[in-house]
Each structure stands twice: as structure tokens, then as C-alpha cells.
PDB file of C-alpha atoms and ligand atoms in Angstrom:
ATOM      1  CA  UNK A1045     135.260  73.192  67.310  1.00 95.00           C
ATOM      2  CA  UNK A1046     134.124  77.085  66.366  1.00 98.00           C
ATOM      3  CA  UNK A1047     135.725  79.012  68.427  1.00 98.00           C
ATOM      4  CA  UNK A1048     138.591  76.898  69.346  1.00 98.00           C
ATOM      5  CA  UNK A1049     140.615  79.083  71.520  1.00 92.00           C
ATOM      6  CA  UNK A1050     138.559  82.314  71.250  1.00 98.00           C
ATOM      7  CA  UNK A1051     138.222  84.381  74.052  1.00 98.00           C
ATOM      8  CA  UNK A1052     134.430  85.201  74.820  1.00 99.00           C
ATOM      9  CA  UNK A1053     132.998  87.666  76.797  1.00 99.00           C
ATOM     10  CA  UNK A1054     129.650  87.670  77.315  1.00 99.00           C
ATOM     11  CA  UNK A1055     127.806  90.095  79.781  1.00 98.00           C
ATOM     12  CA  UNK A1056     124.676  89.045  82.293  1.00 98.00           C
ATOM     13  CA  UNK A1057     126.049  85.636  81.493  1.00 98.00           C
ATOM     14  CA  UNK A1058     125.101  84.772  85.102  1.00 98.00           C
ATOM     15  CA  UNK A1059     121.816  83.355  84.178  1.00 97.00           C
ATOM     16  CA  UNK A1060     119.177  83.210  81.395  1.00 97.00           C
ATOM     17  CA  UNK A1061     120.290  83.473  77.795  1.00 98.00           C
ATOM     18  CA  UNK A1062     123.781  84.891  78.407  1.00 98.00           C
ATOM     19  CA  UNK A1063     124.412  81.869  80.661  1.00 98.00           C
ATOM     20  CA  UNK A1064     123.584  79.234  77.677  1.00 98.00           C
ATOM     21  CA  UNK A1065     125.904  81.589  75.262  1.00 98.00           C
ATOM     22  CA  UNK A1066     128.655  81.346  77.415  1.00 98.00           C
ATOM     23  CA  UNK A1067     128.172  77.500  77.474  1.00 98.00           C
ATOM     24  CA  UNK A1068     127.552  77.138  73.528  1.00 98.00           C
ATOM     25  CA  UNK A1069     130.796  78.791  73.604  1.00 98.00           C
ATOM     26  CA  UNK A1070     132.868  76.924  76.005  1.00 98.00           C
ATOM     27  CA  UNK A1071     131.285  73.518  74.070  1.00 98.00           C
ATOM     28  CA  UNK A1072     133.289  74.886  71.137  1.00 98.00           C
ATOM     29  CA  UNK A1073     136.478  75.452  72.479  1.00 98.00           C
ATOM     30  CA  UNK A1074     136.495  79.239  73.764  1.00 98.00           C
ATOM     31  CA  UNK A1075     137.804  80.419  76.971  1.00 98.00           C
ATOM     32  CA  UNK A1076     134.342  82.196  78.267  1.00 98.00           C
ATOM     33  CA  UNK A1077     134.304  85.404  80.375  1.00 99.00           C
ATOM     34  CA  UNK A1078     131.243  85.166  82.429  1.00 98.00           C
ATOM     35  CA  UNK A1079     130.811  89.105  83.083  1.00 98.00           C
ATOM     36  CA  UNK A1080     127.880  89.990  85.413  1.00 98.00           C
ATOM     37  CA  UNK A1081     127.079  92.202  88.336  1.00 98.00           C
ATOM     38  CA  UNK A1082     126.001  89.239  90.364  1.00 98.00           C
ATOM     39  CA  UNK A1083     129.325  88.148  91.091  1.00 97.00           C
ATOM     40  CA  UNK A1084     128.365  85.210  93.026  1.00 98.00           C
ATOM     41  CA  UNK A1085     126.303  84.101  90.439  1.00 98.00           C
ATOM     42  CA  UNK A1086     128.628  84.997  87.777  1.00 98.00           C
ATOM     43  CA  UNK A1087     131.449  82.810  89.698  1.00 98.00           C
ATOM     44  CA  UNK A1088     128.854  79.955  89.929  1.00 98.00           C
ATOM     45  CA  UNK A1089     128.275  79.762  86.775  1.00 98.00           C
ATOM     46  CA  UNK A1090     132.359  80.237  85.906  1.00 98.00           C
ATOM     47  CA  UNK A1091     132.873  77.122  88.208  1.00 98.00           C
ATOM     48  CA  UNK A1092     130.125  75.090  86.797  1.00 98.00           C
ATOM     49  CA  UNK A1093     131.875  75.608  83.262  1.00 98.00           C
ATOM     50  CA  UNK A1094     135.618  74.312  84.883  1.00 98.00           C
ATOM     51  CA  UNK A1095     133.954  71.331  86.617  1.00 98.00           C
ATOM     52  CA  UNK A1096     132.812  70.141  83.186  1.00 98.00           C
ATOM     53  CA  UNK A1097     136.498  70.784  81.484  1.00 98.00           C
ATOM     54  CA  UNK A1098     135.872  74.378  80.230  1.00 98.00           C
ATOM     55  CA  UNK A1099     138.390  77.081  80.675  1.00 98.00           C
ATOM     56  CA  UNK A1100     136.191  79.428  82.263  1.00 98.00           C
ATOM     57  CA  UNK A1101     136.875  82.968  84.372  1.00 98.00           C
ATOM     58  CA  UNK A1102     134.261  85.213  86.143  1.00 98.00           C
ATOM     59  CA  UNK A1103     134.273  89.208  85.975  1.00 98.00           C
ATOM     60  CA  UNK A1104     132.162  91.540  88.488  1.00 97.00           C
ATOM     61  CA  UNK A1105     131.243  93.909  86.010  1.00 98.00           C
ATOM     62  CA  UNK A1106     127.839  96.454  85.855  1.00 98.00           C
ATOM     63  CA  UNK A1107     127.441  97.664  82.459  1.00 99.00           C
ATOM     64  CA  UNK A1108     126.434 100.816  83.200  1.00 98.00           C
ATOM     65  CA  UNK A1109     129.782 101.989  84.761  1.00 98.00           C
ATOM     66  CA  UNK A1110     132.501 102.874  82.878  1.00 98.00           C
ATOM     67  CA  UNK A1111     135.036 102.171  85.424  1.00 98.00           C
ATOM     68  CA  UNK A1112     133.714  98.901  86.373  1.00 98.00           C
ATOM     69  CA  UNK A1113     133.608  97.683  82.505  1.00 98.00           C
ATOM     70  CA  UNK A1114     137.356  98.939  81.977  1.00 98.00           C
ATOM     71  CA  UNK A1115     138.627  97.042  84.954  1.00 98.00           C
ATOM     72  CA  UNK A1116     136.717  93.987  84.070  1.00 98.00           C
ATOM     73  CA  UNK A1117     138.293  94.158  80.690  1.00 98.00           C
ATOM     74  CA  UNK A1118     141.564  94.767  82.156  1.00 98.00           C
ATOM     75  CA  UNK A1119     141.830  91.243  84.052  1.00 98.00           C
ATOM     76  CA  UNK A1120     140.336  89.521  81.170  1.00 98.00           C
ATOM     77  CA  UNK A1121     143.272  91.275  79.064  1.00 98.00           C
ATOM     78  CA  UNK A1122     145.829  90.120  82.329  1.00 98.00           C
ATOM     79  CA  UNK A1123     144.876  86.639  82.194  1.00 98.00           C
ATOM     80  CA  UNK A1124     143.991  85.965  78.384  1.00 98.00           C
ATOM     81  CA  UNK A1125     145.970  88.642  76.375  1.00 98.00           C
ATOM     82  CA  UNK A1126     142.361  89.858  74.376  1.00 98.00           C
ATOM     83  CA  UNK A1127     138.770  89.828  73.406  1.00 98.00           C
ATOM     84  CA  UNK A1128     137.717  87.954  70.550  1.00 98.00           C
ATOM     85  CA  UNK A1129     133.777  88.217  70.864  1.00 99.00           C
ATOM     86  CA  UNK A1130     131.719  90.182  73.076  1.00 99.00           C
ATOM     87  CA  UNK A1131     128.195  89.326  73.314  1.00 99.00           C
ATOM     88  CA  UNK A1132     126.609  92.659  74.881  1.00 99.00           C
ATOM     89  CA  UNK A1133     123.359  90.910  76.703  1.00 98.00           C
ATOM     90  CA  UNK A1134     122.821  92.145  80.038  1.00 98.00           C
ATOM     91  CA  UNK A1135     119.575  93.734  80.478  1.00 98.00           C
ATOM     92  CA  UNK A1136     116.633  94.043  82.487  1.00 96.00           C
ATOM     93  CA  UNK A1137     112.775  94.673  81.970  1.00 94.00           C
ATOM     94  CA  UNK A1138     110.694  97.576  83.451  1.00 94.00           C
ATOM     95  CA  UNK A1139     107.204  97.834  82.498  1.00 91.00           C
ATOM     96  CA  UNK A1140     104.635 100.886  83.056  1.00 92.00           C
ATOM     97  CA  UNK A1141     102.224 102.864  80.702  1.00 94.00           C
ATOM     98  CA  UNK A1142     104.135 105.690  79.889  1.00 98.00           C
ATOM     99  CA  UNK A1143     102.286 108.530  81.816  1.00 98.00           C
ATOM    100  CA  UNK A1144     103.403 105.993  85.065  1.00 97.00           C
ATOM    101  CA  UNK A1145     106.537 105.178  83.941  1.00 98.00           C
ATOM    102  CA  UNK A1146     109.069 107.446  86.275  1.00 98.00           C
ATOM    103  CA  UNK A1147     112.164 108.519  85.144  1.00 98.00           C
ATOM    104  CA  UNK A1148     114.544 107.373  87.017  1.00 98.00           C
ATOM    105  CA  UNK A1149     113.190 103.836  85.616  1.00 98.00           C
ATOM    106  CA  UNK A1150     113.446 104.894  82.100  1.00 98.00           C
ATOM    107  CA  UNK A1151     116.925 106.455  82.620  1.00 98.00           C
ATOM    108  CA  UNK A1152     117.884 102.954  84.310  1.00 98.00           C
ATOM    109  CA  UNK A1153     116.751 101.220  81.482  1.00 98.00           C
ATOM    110  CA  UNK A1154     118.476 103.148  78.846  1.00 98.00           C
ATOM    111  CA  UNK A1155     121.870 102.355  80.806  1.00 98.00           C
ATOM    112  CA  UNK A1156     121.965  99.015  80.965  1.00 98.00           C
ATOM    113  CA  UNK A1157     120.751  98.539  77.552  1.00 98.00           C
ATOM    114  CA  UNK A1158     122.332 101.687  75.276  1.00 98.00           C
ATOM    115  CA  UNK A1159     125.207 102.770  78.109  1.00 99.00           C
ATOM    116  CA  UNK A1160     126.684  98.758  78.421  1.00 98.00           C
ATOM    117  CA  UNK A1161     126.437  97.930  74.426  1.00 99.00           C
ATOM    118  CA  UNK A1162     128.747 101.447  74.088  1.00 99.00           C
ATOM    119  CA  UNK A1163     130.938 101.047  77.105  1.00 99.00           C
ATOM    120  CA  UNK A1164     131.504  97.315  76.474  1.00 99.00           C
ATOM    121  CA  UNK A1165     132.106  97.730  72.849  1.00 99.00           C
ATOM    122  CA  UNK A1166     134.594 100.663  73.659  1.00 99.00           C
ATOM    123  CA  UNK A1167     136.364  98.584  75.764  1.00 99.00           C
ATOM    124  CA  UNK A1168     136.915  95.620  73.531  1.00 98.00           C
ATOM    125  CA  UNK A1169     137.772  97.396  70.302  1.00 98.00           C
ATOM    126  CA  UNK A1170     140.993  98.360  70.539  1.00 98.00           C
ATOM    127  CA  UNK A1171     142.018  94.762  71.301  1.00 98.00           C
ATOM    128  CA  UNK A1172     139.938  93.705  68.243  1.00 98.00           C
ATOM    129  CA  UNK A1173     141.698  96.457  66.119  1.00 98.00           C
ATOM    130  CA  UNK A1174     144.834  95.350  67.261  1.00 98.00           C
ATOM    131  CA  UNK A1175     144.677  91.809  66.324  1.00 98.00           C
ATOM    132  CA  UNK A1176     142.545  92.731  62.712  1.00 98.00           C
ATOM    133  CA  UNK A1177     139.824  90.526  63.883  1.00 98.00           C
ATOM    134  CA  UNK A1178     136.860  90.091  66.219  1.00 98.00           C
ATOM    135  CA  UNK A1179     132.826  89.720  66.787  1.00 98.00           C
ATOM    136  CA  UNK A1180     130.861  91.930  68.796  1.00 99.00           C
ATOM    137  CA  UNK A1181     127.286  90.790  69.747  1.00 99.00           C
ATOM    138  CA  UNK A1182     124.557  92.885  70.648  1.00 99.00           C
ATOM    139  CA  UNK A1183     121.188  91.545  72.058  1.00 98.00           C
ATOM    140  CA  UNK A1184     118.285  93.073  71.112  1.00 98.00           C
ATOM    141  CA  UNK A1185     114.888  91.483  70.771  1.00 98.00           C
ATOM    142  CA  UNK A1186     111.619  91.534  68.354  1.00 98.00           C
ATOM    143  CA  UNK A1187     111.321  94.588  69.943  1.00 98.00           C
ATOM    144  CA  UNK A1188     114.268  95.998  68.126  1.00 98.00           C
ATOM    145  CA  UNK A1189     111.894  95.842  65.460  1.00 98.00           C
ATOM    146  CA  UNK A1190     108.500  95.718  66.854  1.00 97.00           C
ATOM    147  CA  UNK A1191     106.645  97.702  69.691  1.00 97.00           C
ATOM    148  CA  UNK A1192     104.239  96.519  72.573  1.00 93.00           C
ATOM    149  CA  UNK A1193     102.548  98.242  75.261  1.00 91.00           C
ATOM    150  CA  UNK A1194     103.995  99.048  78.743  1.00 91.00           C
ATOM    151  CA  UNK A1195     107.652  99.007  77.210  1.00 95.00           C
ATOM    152  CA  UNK A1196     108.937 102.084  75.970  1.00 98.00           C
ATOM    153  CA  UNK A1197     112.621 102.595  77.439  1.00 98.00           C
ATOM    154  CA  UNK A1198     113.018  98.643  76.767  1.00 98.00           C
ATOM    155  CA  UNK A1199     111.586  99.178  72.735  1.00 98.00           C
ATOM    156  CA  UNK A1200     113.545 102.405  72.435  1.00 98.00           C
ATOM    157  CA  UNK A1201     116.866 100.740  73.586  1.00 99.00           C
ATOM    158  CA  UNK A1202     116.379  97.922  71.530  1.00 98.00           C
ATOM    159  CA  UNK A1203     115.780  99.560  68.626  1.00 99.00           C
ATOM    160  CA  UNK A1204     119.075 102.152  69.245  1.00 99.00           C
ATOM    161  CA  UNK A1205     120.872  98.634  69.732  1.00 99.00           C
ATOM    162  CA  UNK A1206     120.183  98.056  65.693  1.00 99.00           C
ATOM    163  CA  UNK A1207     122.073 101.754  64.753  1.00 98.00           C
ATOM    164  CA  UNK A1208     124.695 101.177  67.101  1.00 98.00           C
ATOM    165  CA  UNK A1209     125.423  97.571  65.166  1.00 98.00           C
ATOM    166  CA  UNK A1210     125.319  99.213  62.337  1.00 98.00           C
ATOM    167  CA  UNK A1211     127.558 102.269  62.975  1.00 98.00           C
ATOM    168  CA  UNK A1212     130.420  99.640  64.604  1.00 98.00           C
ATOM    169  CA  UNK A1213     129.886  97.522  61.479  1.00 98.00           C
ATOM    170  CA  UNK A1214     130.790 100.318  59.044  1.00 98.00           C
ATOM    171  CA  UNK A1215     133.538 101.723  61.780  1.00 98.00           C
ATOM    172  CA  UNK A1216     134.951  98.280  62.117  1.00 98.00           C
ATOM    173  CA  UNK A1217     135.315  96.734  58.823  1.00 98.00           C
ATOM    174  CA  UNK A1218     138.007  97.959  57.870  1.00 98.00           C
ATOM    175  CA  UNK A1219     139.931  96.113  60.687  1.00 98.00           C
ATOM    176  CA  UNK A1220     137.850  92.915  60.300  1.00 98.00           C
ATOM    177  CA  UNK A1221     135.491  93.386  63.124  1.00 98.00           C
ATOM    178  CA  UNK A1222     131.977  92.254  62.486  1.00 98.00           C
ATOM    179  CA  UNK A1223     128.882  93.573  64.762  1.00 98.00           C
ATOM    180  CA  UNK A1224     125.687  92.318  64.483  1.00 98.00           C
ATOM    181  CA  UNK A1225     122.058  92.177  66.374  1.00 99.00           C
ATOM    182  CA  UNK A1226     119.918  89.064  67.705  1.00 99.00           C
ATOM    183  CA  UNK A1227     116.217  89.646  68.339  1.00 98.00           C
ATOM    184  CA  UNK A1228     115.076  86.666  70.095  1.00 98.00           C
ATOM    185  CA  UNK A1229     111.165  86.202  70.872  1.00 98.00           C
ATOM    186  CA  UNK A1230     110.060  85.491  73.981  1.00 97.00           C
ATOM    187  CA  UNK A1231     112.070  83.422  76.075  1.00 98.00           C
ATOM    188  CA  UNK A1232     111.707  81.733  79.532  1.00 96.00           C
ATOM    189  CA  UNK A1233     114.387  83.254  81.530  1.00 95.00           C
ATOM    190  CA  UNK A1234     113.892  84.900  85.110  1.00 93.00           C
ATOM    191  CA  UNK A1235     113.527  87.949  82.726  1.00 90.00           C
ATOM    192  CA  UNK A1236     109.961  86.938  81.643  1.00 93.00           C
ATOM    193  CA  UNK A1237     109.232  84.853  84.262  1.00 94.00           C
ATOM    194  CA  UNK A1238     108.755  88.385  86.010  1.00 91.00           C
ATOM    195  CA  UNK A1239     106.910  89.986  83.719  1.00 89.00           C
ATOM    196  CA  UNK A1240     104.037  88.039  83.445  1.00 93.00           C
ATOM    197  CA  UNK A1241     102.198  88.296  86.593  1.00 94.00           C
ATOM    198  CA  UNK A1242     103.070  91.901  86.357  1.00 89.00           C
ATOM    199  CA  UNK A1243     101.431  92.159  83.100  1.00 87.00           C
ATOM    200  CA  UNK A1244      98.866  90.301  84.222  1.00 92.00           C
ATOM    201  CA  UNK A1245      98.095  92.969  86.880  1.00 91.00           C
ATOM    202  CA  UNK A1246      98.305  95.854  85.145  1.00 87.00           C
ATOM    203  CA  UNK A1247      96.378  94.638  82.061  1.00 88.00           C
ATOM    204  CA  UNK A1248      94.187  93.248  84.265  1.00 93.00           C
ATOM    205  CA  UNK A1249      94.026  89.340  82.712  1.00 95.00           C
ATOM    206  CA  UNK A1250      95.304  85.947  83.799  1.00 96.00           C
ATOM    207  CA  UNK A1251      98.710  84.651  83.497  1.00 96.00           C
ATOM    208  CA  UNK A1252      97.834  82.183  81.143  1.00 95.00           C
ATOM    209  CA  UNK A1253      96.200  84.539  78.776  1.00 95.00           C
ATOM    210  CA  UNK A1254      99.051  86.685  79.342  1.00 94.00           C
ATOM    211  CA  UNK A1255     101.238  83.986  77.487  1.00 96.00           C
ATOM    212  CA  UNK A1256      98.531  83.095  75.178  1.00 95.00           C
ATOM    213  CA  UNK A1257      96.895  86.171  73.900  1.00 93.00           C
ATOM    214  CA  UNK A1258     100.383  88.612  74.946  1.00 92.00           C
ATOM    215  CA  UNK A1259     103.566  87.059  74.688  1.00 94.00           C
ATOM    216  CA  UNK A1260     103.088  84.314  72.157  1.00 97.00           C
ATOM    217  CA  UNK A1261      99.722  85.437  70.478  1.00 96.00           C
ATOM    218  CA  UNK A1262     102.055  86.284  66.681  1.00 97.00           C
ATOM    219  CA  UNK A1263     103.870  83.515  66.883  1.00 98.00           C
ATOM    220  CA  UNK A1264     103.528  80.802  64.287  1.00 98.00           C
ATOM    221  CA  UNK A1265     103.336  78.039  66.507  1.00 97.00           C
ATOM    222  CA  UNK A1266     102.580  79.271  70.080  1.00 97.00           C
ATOM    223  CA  UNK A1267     105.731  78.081  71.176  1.00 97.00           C
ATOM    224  CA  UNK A1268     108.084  79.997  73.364  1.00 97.00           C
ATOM    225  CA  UNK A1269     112.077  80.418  71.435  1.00 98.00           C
ATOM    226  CA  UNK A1270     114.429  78.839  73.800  1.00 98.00           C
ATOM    227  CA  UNK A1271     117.711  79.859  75.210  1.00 98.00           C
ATOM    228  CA  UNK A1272     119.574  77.051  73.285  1.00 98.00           C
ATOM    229  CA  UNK A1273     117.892  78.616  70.159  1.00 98.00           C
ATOM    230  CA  UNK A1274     119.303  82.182  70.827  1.00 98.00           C
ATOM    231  CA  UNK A1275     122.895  80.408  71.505  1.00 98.00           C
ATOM    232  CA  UNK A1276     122.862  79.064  68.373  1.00 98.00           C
ATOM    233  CA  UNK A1277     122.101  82.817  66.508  1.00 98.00           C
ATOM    234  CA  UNK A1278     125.207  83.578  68.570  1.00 99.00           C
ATOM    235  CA  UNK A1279     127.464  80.879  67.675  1.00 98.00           C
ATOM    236  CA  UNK A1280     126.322  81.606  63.989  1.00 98.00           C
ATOM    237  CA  UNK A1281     127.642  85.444  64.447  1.00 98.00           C
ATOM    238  CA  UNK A1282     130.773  84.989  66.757  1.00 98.00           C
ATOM    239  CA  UNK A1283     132.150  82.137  64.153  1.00 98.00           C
ATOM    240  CA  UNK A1284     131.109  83.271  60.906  1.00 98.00           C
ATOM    241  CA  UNK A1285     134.701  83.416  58.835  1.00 95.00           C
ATOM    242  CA  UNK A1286     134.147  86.557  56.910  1.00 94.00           C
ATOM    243  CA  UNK A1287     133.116  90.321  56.649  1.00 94.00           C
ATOM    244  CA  UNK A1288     130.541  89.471  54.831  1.00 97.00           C
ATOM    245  CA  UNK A1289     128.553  88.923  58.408  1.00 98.00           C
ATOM    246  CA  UNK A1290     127.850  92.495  59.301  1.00 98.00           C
ATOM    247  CA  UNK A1291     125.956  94.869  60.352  1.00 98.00           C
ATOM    248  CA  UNK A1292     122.664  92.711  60.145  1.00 98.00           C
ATOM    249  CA  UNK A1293     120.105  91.747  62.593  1.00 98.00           C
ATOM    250  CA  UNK A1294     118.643  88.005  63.191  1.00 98.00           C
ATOM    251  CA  UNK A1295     115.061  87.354  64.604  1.00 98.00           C
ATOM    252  CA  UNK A1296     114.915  84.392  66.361  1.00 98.00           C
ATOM    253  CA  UNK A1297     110.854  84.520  67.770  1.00 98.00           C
ATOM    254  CA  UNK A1298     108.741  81.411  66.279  1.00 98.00           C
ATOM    255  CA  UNK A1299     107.670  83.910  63.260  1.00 98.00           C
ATOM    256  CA  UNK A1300     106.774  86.140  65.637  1.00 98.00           C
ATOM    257  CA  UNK A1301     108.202  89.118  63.479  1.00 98.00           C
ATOM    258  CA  UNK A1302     109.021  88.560  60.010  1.00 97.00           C
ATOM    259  CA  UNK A1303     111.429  90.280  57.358  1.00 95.00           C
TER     260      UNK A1303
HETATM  261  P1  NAD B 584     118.017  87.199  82.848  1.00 57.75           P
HETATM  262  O1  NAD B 584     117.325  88.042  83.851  1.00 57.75           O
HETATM  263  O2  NAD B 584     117.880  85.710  82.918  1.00 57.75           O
HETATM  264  O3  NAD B 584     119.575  87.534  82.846  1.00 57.75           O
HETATM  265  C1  NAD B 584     120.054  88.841  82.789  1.00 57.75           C
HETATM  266  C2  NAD B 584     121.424  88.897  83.451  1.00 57.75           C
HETATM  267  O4  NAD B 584     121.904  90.240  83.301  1.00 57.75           O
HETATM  268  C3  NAD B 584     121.389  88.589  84.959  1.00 57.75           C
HETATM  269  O5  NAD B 584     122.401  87.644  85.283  1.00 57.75           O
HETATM  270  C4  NAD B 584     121.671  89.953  85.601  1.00 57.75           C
HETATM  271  O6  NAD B 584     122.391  89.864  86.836  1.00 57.75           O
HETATM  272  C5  NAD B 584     122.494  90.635  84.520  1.00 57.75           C
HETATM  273  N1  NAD B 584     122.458  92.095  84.614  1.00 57.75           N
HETATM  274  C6  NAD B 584     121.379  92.897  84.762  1.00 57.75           C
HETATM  275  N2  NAD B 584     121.753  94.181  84.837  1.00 57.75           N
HETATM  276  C7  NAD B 584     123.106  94.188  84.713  1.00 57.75           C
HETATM  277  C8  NAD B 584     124.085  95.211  84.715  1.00 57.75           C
HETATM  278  N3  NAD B 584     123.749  96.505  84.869  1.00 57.75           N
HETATM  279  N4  NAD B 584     125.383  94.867  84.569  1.00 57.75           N
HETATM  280  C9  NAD B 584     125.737  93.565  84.433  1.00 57.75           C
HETATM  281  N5  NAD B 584     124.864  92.553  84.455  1.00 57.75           N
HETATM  282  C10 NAD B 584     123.568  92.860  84.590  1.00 57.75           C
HETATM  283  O7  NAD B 584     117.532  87.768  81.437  1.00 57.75           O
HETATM  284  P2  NAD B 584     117.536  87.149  79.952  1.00 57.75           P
HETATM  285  O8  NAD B 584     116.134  86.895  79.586  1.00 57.75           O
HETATM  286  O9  NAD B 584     118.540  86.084  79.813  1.00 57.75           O
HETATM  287  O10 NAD B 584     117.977  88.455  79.131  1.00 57.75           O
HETATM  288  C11 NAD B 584     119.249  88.611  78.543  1.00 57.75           C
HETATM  289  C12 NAD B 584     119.129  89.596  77.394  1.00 57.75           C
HETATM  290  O11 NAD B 584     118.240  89.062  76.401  1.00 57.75           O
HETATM  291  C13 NAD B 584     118.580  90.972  77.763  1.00 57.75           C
HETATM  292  O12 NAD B 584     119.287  91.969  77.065  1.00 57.75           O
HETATM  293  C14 NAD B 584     117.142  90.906  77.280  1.00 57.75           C
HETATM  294  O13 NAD B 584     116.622  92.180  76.990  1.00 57.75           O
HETATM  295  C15 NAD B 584     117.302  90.069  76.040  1.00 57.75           C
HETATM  296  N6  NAD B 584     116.071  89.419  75.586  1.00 57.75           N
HETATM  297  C16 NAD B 584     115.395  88.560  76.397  1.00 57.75           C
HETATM  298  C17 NAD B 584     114.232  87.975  75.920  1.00 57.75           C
HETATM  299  C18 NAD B 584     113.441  87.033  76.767  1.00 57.75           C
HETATM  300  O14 NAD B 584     112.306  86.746  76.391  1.00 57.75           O
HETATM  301  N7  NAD B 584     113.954  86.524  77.863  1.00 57.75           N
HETATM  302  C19 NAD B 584     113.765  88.256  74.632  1.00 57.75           C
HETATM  303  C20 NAD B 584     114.483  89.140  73.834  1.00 57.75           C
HETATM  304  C21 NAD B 584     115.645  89.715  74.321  1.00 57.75           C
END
């Protein structure tokens, strides 16, 4: 077991790829922290987790409010003493040409993405300071590295993700906590599921070719990366038994993006 006793916290672990994290986790012996703003589905997923023998808890939290992420932290803190790795993941997708794309939407975006990484990470640091140890998570995407049309608030917050990592990663060292980036291809989570009749419409081609000629059109094999592939990128980070771990970013995408 990796993470034998750990205590997890994983955000938007409700559904998608922050749900499989959480249960890569639990599979290895952490005590998961299934922090989401659907609370029913966050609770769900919680109980699923204790019906199979897991030692699982559920957190209301949105990302983008301060208060909301200190008080989740504080009943993690109340029932399991600390934070051992926080996997910042929650995150939505917008997508408009820029001259559409309204403002509100863009400010939206960069909350949830830029706003939760910071307000999560400030929230869990101390407790990884105290102890000397700890893994923080960020998820970012090939478009940390890469850009695509229709997606500028989502490409620009995914790229800040990769200075952020970096700036904890030099700021934590020194009390042996470890931050590092995954930048998963495309994956078939409600997330994308979404997005592709709505890219369909606005660039004005089928679904299919939308997964074809958009989504997987770079990859090596035409294959979508799966959430069980992402969890293990995670487990690789959050377990890793040294500093040596930091500050780097992983692309997980099929060969989508190479470095
Ligand atoms: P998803 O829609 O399946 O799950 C996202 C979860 O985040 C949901 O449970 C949702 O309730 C929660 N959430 C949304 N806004 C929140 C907020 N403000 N506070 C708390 N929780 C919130 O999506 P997913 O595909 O699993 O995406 C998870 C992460 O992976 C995102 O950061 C996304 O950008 C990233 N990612 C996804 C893909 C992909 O292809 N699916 C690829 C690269 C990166």
C-alpha cells in the first residue's frame, strides 16, 4: 500500500477524474477527502468508497471561496488531524471565440482554475509545514502546454497552474513539500462529454469529426487517455519518497504533446 494512512484531499472528486483519484487513493490505504461543491454527489461518492471498506469523508467545498475552502479544511483537520496530499482538480470548461467570450465567463473560469489551486494550497500548507512533509497536486492539461481554439481563460489558467507548481515547489522544499502538474489529454468525463456537441456547433462539423479531426487528431494512436491513466500520474506524484519529485509537470495525452 502507497499511501497507507495518508490523508487525501482531492477537489471536484465528485465525478470524472477526481472521482477515480480519490479511489486510486483509497485502494492504497489513504483516508480520501472527497471535496466538491456538489455535495450530494460528493457524499455519494464518499459512501460508495465506505461500502467497499475505504475510510472515506465528504466536504462541501467551492474552490473559488475562501471561506468555504478554510472551513472544509477545518473539518478535515477535526476529524483527521492533517493534509497529506491535495490534488487541486476541480474545474470546468467554457468555450467561445474570444471576441464572444464575455467576461464574466472568463473571470469564472480563472476562479475555479487559478483562485482554487491558491486557496486550496494556502489552506493545506501550514499543516504540510508542520509535519515536514506533504504532496500537493495540481491538474492542468496539454493545454498547460499547448493552445486550441475557443479556449482562452481555460489555456491561460492552465498554463498559470505550471508557475504556481513551480513557485510552491521552490517555497516548499525546504519543509519537504513537493508540488507538481498533470496534463492529461483528452479524457471522457462529463467535462468533454459537453464540449463536443458544442464544438461541433460552433465550428460548424459533426461530433464524430469533432473527436477525430479535434480532440484526438495529435494523438499517436487516436485513442482517448482514460481516467484510470490520470490516477495513476497521481499516485506516481502523491507517493513518490523524495524531493527529488518537484516542481515538474507530467503529460499524460496518447503523445498528444511531447517534451
Ligand atoms: P468533471 O466535470 O467530470 O468533474 C469536475 C468536478 O469538479 C465536478 O464534480 C464538479 O462538481 C466539480 N467542480 C466544478 N467547479 C467546482 C468548484 N468551483 N468548486 C468545487 N468543485 C467544483 O470534469 P473532469 O474532466 O474530471 O475534470 C477534472 C479536472 O481535469 C479539471 O481541472 C479539468 O480541467 C482537468 N482536465 C480534464 C481533461 C478531460 O479531458 N476531461 C483533460 C485535461 C484536464
Amino acid at each position: 500500500m502507497k499511501l497507507q494512512d495518508k490523508v487525501a484531499l482531492v477537489t471536484g472528486a465528485a465525478s470524472g477524474i477526481g472521482k477515480e483519484i480519490a479511489i486510486k487513493y483509497a485502494q492504497e490505504g489513504a483516508r480520501v477527502v472527497i471535496a466538491d461543491m456538489n455535495k450530494t454527489a460528493a457524499e455519494a461518492t464518499a459512501a460508495e468508497l465506505r461500502k467497499a471498506g475505504h475510510q472515506a469523508m465528504s466536504v462541501a467545498m467551492d474552490v473559488t471561496s475562501e471561506e468555504q475552502v478554510n472551513a472544509g479544511v477545518a473539518e478535515v483537520v477535526a476529524a483527521w488531524k492533517t493534509v497529506d496530499v491535495l490534488v487541486s482538480n476541480a474545474g470546468v470548461q467554457i468555450v467561445h471565440p474570444i471576441e464572444e467570450f464575455p467576461f464574466s465567463e472568463w473571470k469564472k473560469m480563472l476562479a475555479i482554475h487559478l483562485d482554487g489551486a491558491f486557496l486550496t494550497t494556502k489552506a493545506v500548507i501550514p499543516l504540510m509545514y508542520a509535519q515536514k512533509s506533504g504532496s500537493i497536486i495540481l491538474m492542468g492539461s496539454v493545454h498547460s502546454k499547448l493552445a486550441s481554439v475557443l479556449k482562452a481563460p481555460y489555456v491561460t489558467a492552465k498554463h498559470g497552474l505550471l508557475g504556481l507548481a513551480r513557485v510552491l515547489a521552490k517555497e516548499g522544499g525546504p519543509h519537504g513539500v513537493r508540488a507538481n502538474v498533470i496534463c492529461p489529454g483528452f479524457v471522457r468525463t462529463p467535462l468533454v462529454e459537453k464540449q463536443i456537441p458544442e464544438q461541433a456547433a460552433t465550428l460548424k462539423i459533426s461530433e464524430e469529426d469533432v473527436i477525430k479531426k479535434v480532440m484526438l487528431k495529435d494523438t499517436v494512436d487516436g485513442e482517448f487517455t482514460t481516467v484510470d491513466d490520470v490516477a495513476e500520474v497521481a499516485l506516481l506524484f502523491a507517493a513518490f519518497p523524495s524531493n527529488a519529485l518537484t516542481g515538474q509537470s507530467l503529460i499524460v495525452s496518447h503523445g498528444w504533446a511531447m517534451e
